[in-house]
mmCIF file of C-alpha atoms in Angstrom:
data_model
loop_
_atom_site.group_PDB
_atom_site.id
_atom_site.type_symbol
_atom_site.label_atom_id
_atom_site.label_comp_id
_atom_site.label_asym_id
_atom_site.label_seq_id
_atom_site.Cartn_x
_atom_site.Cartn_y
_atom_site.Cartn_z
ATOM 1 C CA MET A 1 -15.447 9.918 -8.897
ATOM 2 C CA LYS A 2 -18.609 12.019 -8.871
ATOM 3 C CA VAL A 3 -19.290 14.050 -5.741
ATOM 4 C CA GLY A 4 -22.625 12.319 -5.122
ATOM 5 C CA VAL A 5 -21.085 8.851 -5.347
ATOM 6 C CA ALA A 6 -18.209 9.839 -3.070
ATOM 7 C CA ARG A 7 -20.703 11.149 -0.518
ATOM 8 C CA GLU A 8 -22.718 7.901 -0.604
ATOM 9 C CA ILE A 9 -19.562 5.868 0.008
ATOM 10 C CA GLU A 10 -18.460 8.168 2.815
ATOM 11 C CA ASN A 11 -21.881 7.999 4.486
ATOM 12 C CA PHE A 12 -21.898 4.203 4.354
ATOM 13 C CA PHE A 13 -18.451 3.763 5.890
ATOM 14 C CA ALA A 14 -19.021 6.552 8.444
ATOM 15 C CA GLN A 15 -20.915 4.090 10.652
ATOM 16 C CA TYR A 16 -17.662 2.208 11.327
ATOM 17 C CA PRO A 17 -14.793 3.367 13.603
ATOM 18 C CA LEU A 18 -11.967 5.499 12.211
ATOM 19 C CA ARG A 19 -8.593 3.729 12.249
ATOM 20 C CA HIS A 20 -5.052 5.002 11.739
ATOM 21 C CA PHE A 21 -1.910 3.286 10.447
ATOM 22 C CA LYS A 22 1.603 4.671 10.363
ATOM 23 C CA ARG A 23 3.751 4.625 7.236
ATOM 24 C CA GLY A 24 5.209 1.142 6.781
ATOM 25 C CA GLN A 25 2.515 -0.676 8.745
ATOM 26 C CA ILE A 26 0.915 -3.706 7.095
ATOM 27 C CA LEU A 27 -2.869 -3.599 6.835
ATOM 28 C CA ILE A 28 -3.243 -7.094 5.372
ATOM 29 C CA TYR A 29 -0.546 -9.768 5.195
ATOM 30 C CA GLN A 30 -0.071 -12.030 2.202
ATOM 31 C CA GLY A 31 -1.943 -15.293 2.743
ATOM 32 C CA ASP A 32 -4.106 -13.910 5.551
ATOM 33 C CA PRO A 33 -7.853 -13.627 4.956
ATOM 34 C CA PRO A 34 -8.903 -9.955 5.140
ATOM 35 C CA THR A 35 -11.098 -9.004 8.084
ATOM 36 C CA GLY A 36 -13.222 -6.549 6.111
ATOM 37 C CA ILE A 37 -13.227 -3.852 3.453
ATOM 38 C CA PHE A 38 -11.047 -0.795 4.045
ATOM 39 C CA HIS A 39 -12.230 2.638 2.919
ATOM 40 C CA LEU A 40 -9.245 4.924 2.498
ATOM 41 C CA ILE A 41 -9.817 8.468 3.764
ATOM 42 C CA GLU A 42 -6.285 9.892 3.930
ATOM 43 C CA GLY A 43 -2.942 8.615 2.661
ATOM 44 C CA ASP A 44 -1.852 5.947 0.178
ATOM 45 C CA VAL A 45 -1.724 2.149 0.406
ATOM 46 C CA SER A 46 0.447 -0.154 -1.698
ATOM 47 C CA GLN A 47 -0.631 -3.626 -2.817
ATOM 48 C CA TYR A 48 2.381 -5.782 -3.607
ATOM 49 C CA ASP A 49 3.877 -9.239 -3.939
ATOM 50 C CA ILE A 50 7.363 -10.416 -2.979
ATOM 51 C CA THR A 51 9.282 -12.587 -5.432
ATOM 52 C CA LYS A 52 11.268 -15.653 -4.441
ATOM 53 C CA HIS A 53 14.372 -13.441 -4.682
ATOM 54 C CA GLY A 54 12.949 -11.054 -2.109
ATOM 55 C CA ASP A 55 12.095 -8.256 -4.543
ATOM 56 C CA GLU A 56 8.946 -6.221 -3.933
ATOM 57 C CA ILE A 57 6.638 -5.931 -6.952
ATOM 58 C CA VAL A 58 3.896 -3.310 -6.635
ATOM 59 C CA VAL A 59 0.689 -4.226 -8.474
ATOM 60 C CA ASN A 60 -1.496 -1.337 -7.332
ATOM 61 C CA VAL A 61 -1.498 1.815 -5.228
ATOM 62 C CA PHE A 62 -4.738 2.970 -3.625
ATOM 63 C CA LYS A 63 -5.581 6.592 -2.901
ATOM 64 C CA PRO A 64 -8.718 8.128 -1.345
ATOM 65 C CA PRO A 65 -11.592 7.397 -1.676
ATOM 66 C CA ALA A 66 -10.742 3.816 -2.721
ATOM 67 C CA PHE A 67 -12.105 0.791 -0.884
ATOM 68 C CA PHE A 68 -10.450 -2.629 -0.958
ATOM 69 C CA PRO A 69 -9.908 -5.616 -1.335
ATOM 70 C CA MET A 70 -13.023 -6.011 -3.439
ATOM 71 C CA ASN A 71 -11.940 -9.098 -5.400
ATOM 72 C CA TRP A 72 -11.924 -11.031 -2.138
ATOM 73 C CA ALA A 73 -15.298 -9.597 -1.105
ATOM 74 C CA ILE A 74 -17.066 -10.235 -4.419
ATOM 75 C CA ASN A 75 -15.425 -13.457 -5.624
ATOM 76 C CA GLY A 76 -14.030 -14.985 -2.437
ATOM 77 C CA THR A 77 -10.558 -14.896 -4.029
ATOM 78 C CA PRO A 78 -7.798 -15.800 -1.521
ATOM 79 C CA ASN A 79 -5.542 -12.879 -0.653
ATOM 80 C CA GLU A 80 -2.107 -13.254 -2.280
ATOM 81 C CA TYR A 81 -0.775 -9.764 -1.572
ATOM 82 C CA PHE A 82 0.527 -7.474 1.120
ATOM 83 C CA PHE A 83 -1.302 -4.186 1.687
ATOM 84 C CA GLU A 84 1.004 -1.601 3.264
ATOM 85 C CA ALA A 85 0.599 2.037 4.256
ATOM 86 C CA ILE A 86 3.124 4.006 2.201
ATOM 87 C CA THR A 87 2.157 7.176 4.047
ATOM 88 C CA ASP A 88 0.348 7.680 7.327
ATOM 89 C CA VAL A 89 -3.232 6.645 6.566
ATOM 90 C CA SER A 90 -6.714 7.084 8.025
ATOM 91 C CA LEU A 91 -9.462 4.652 7.072
ATOM 92 C CA ARG A 92 -12.581 2.830 8.140
ATOM 93 C CA GLN A 93 -13.310 -0.881 7.813
ATOM 94 C CA ALA A 94 -16.689 -2.463 7.084
ATOM 95 C CA PRO A 95 -17.703 -6.135 6.980
ATOM 96 C CA ALA A 96 -17.554 -7.580 3.474
ATOM 97 C CA SER A 97 -21.209 -8.682 3.588
ATOM 98 C CA ASP A 98 -22.379 -5.169 4.505
ATOM 99 C CA THR A 99 -20.273 -3.676 1.698
ATOM 100 C CA ILE A 100 -21.730 -6.075 -0.876
ATOM 101 C CA ASP A 101 -25.261 -5.257 0.273
ATOM 102 C CA PHE A 102 -24.437 -1.556 -0.017
ATOM 103 C CA LEU A 103 -23.205 -1.992 -3.601
ATOM 104 C CA LYS A 104 -26.260 -4.018 -4.614
ATOM 105 C CA ALA A 105 -28.548 -1.326 -3.220
ATOM 106 C CA ASN A 106 -26.698 1.583 -4.837
ATOM 107 C CA HIS A 107 -26.301 1.051 -8.562
ATOM 108 C CA ASP A 108 -24.542 4.369 -9.135
ATOM 109 C CA VAL A 109 -21.786 3.354 -6.704
ATOM 110 C CA LEU A 110 -21.532 -0.067 -8.327
ATOM 111 C CA TYR A 111 -21.293 1.514 -11.788
ATOM 112 C CA ASP A 112 -18.545 3.849 -10.566
ATOM 113 C CA LEU A 113 -16.623 0.892 -9.120
ATOM 114 C CA LEU A 114 -16.960 -0.992 -12.428
ATOM 115 C CA SER A 115 -15.719 2.068 -14.320
ATOM 116 C CA ARG A 116 -12.658 2.337 -12.099
ATOM 117 C CA VAL A 117 -11.978 -1.394 -12.415
ATOM 118 C CA TYR A 118 -11.927 -1.089 -16.212
ATOM 119 C CA MET A 119 -9.575 1.903 -16.064
ATOM 120 C CA GLY A 120 -7.301 -0.051 -13.755
ATOM 121 C CA THR A 121 -7.417 -3.063 -16.072
ATOM 122 C CA ASP A 122 -6.333 -0.919 -19.019
ATOM 123 C CA GLY A 123 -3.385 0.314 -16.980
ATOM 124 C CA LEU A 124 -2.423 -3.218 -15.955
ATOM 125 C CA LEU A 125 -2.594 -4.458 -19.545
ATOM 126 C CA ARG A 126 -0.415 -1.563 -20.681
ATOM 127 C CA ARG A 127 2.071 -2.300 -17.908
ATOM 128 C CA MET A 128 2.062 -5.999 -18.809
ATOM 129 C CA ALA A 129 2.841 -5.210 -22.444
ATOM 130 C CA LEU A 130 5.788 -3.038 -21.397
ATOM 131 C CA LEU A 131 7.057 -5.641 -18.921
ATOM 132 C CA MET A 132 6.962 -8.301 -21.619
ATOM 133 C CA GLY A 133 8.497 -6.314 -24.440
ATOM 134 C CA GLY A 134 9.518 -2.890 -23.223
ATOM 135 C CA SER A 135 12.930 -1.594 -22.277
ATOM 136 C CA ALA A 136 14.001 -0.275 -18.887
ATOM 137 C CA ARG A 137 13.580 3.202 -20.342
ATOM 138 C CA THR A 138 9.958 2.725 -21.451
ATOM 139 C CA ARG A 139 9.024 0.998 -18.189
ATOM 140 C CA THR A 140 10.506 3.832 -16.150
ATOM 141 C CA ILE A 141 8.772 6.531 -18.190
ATOM 142 C CA PHE A 142 5.448 4.678 -18.105
ATOM 143 C CA GLU A 143 5.487 4.455 -14.290
ATOM 144 C CA LEU A 144 6.332 8.158 -14.057
ATOM 145 C CA ILE A 145 3.365 9.011 -16.271
ATOM 146 C CA VAL A 146 1.020 6.830 -14.210
ATOM 147 C CA ALA A 147 2.310 8.401 -10.995
ATOM 148 C CA CYS A 148 1.783 11.911 -12.399
ATOM 149 C CA ARG A 149 -1.783 11.194 -13.425
ATOM 150 C CA ARG A 150 -2.762 9.515 -10.163
ATOM 151 C CA PHE A 151 -0.676 11.188 -7.461
ATOM 152 C CA GLY A 152 1.274 14.079 -8.955
ATOM 153 C CA LYS A 153 1.011 17.480 -7.308
ATOM 154 C CA LYS A 154 1.136 20.034 -10.104
ATOM 155 C CA GLY A 155 3.150 23.160 -9.406
ATOM 156 C CA PRO A 156 5.127 25.794 -11.309
ATOM 157 C CA SER A 157 8.025 23.360 -11.838
ATOM 158 C CA GLY A 158 5.871 20.448 -13.017
ATOM 159 C CA TYR A 159 4.408 17.386 -11.328
ATOM 160 C CA ALA A 160 5.997 16.641 -7.961
ATOM 161 C CA LEU A 161 6.010 12.965 -7.006
ATOM 162 C CA GLU A 162 6.720 11.934 -3.429
ATOM 163 C CA LEU A 163 8.364 8.815 -4.737
ATOM 164 C CA SER A 164 11.758 7.302 -3.997
ATOM 165 C CA GLU A 165 13.880 5.430 -6.524
ATOM 166 C CA THR A 166 13.247 2.223 -4.551
ATOM 167 C CA GLU A 167 9.465 2.694 -4.739
ATOM 168 C CA LEU A 168 9.612 3.485 -8.447
ATOM 169 C CA ALA A 169 11.744 0.381 -9.018
ATOM 170 C CA ALA A 170 9.143 -1.786 -7.267
ATOM 171 C CA ARG A 171 6.405 -0.432 -9.501
ATOM 172 C CA ALA A 172 8.422 -0.874 -12.703
ATOM 173 C CA GLY A 173 9.803 -4.303 -11.812
ATOM 174 C CA LEU A 174 13.390 -3.055 -12.124
ATOM 175 C CA SER A 175 16.358 -2.739 -9.788
ATOM 176 C CA ARG A 176 16.953 0.538 -7.966
ATOM 177 C CA GLU A 177 20.270 0.906 -9.778
ATOM 178 C CA THR A 178 18.567 0.600 -13.167
ATOM 179 C CA ILE A 179 15.920 3.147 -12.183
ATOM 180 C CA SER A 180 18.640 5.525 -11.000
ATOM 181 C CA ARG A 181 20.434 5.308 -14.356
ATOM 182 C CA GLU A 182 17.233 5.869 -16.332
ATOM 183 C CA LEU A 183 16.200 8.830 -14.181
ATOM 184 C CA HIS A 184 19.564 10.497 -14.671
ATOM 185 C CA LYS A 185 19.239 10.047 -18.444
ATOM 186 C CA LEU A 186 15.854 11.771 -18.281
ATOM 187 C CA LYS A 187 17.351 14.462 -16.055
ATOM 188 C CA SER A 188 20.120 15.129 -18.574
ATOM 189 C CA LYS A 189 17.411 15.789 -21.184
ATOM 190 C CA GLY A 190 15.660 18.237 -18.875
ATOM 191 C CA LEU A 191 12.572 16.046 -18.495
ATOM 192 C CA VAL A 192 12.825 15.471 -14.735
ATOM 193 C CA SER A 193 14.567 16.859 -11.690
ATOM 194 C CA ILE A 194 15.492 14.769 -8.668
ATOM 195 C CA THR A 195 15.816 15.554 -4.968
ATOM 196 C CA HIS A 196 16.332 13.265 -1.994
ATOM 197 C CA LYS A 197 12.581 13.465 -1.264
ATOM 198 C CA SER A 198 10.887 13.607 -4.653
ATOM 199 C CA ILE A 199 10.983 13.368 -8.416
ATOM 200 C CA VAL A 200 9.590 16.245 -10.472
ATOM 201 C CA VAL A 201 8.312 15.587 -13.990
ATOM 202 C CA ARG A 202 8.760 18.987 -15.624
ATOM 203 C CA ASN A 203 6.225 18.584 -18.425
ATOM 204 C CA LEU A 204 3.800 15.665 -18.690
ATOM 205 C CA SER A 205 3.252 16.102 -22.439
ATOM 206 C CA SER A 206 6.990 16.055 -23.087
ATOM 207 C CA ILE A 207 7.562 12.847 -21.161
ATOM 208 C CA GLU A 208 4.552 11.222 -22.868
ATOM 209 C CA GLU A 209 6.155 12.141 -26.188
ATOM 210 C CA GLU A 210 9.414 10.650 -24.956
ATOM 211 C CA LEU A 211 7.594 7.374 -24.267
ATOM 212 C CA SER A 212 6.111 7.334 -27.771
ATOM 213 C CA ASN A 213 9.545 7.980 -29.314
ATOM 214 C CA SER A 214 11.149 5.241 -27.208
ATOM 215 C CA GLN A 215 8.828 2.447 -28.330
#
């Protein structure tokens, strides 16, 4: 996001009170109509569904300076997901009507939102293709690559991901046990290292090559 666009968004939402949620708190419950549009300032928020078997399936993860849920605001689409703070978060919330008016009046912000929607759609289509025809290995590697690009903290050892096996499983649509096996296979090849708090992808190019070779 361009600095100017980010500043416009920040200035718009600044007129609304700052709110805080602790990790694990639900911002919006599945089936409940949202009460406004959240602008994320600090932390990460997960958007997910729960299957009839009780498994959590993550469909998106928001990071600053995202604002959501825009599908509901623009199209009036009923909310079918949970939105949960996966870290401590700070955000502001604006009425949907005010947010729509803001977008209509600021074409550069609207264009930026459209651009990000298309990038997200490409990622969802890629994930769908892997879910339909990919192996547990390719699905695991794909989610690691996405996490590196969006949330990874690059250091001397590679990209550090504050991501548990359970969270990675929810994103890949796999069981935690399956994720654990696949991660240890990648670890044995020197592609990742694992601690009780994080996963480190040692070299993004190498794991992208691994994905290409696994398809």
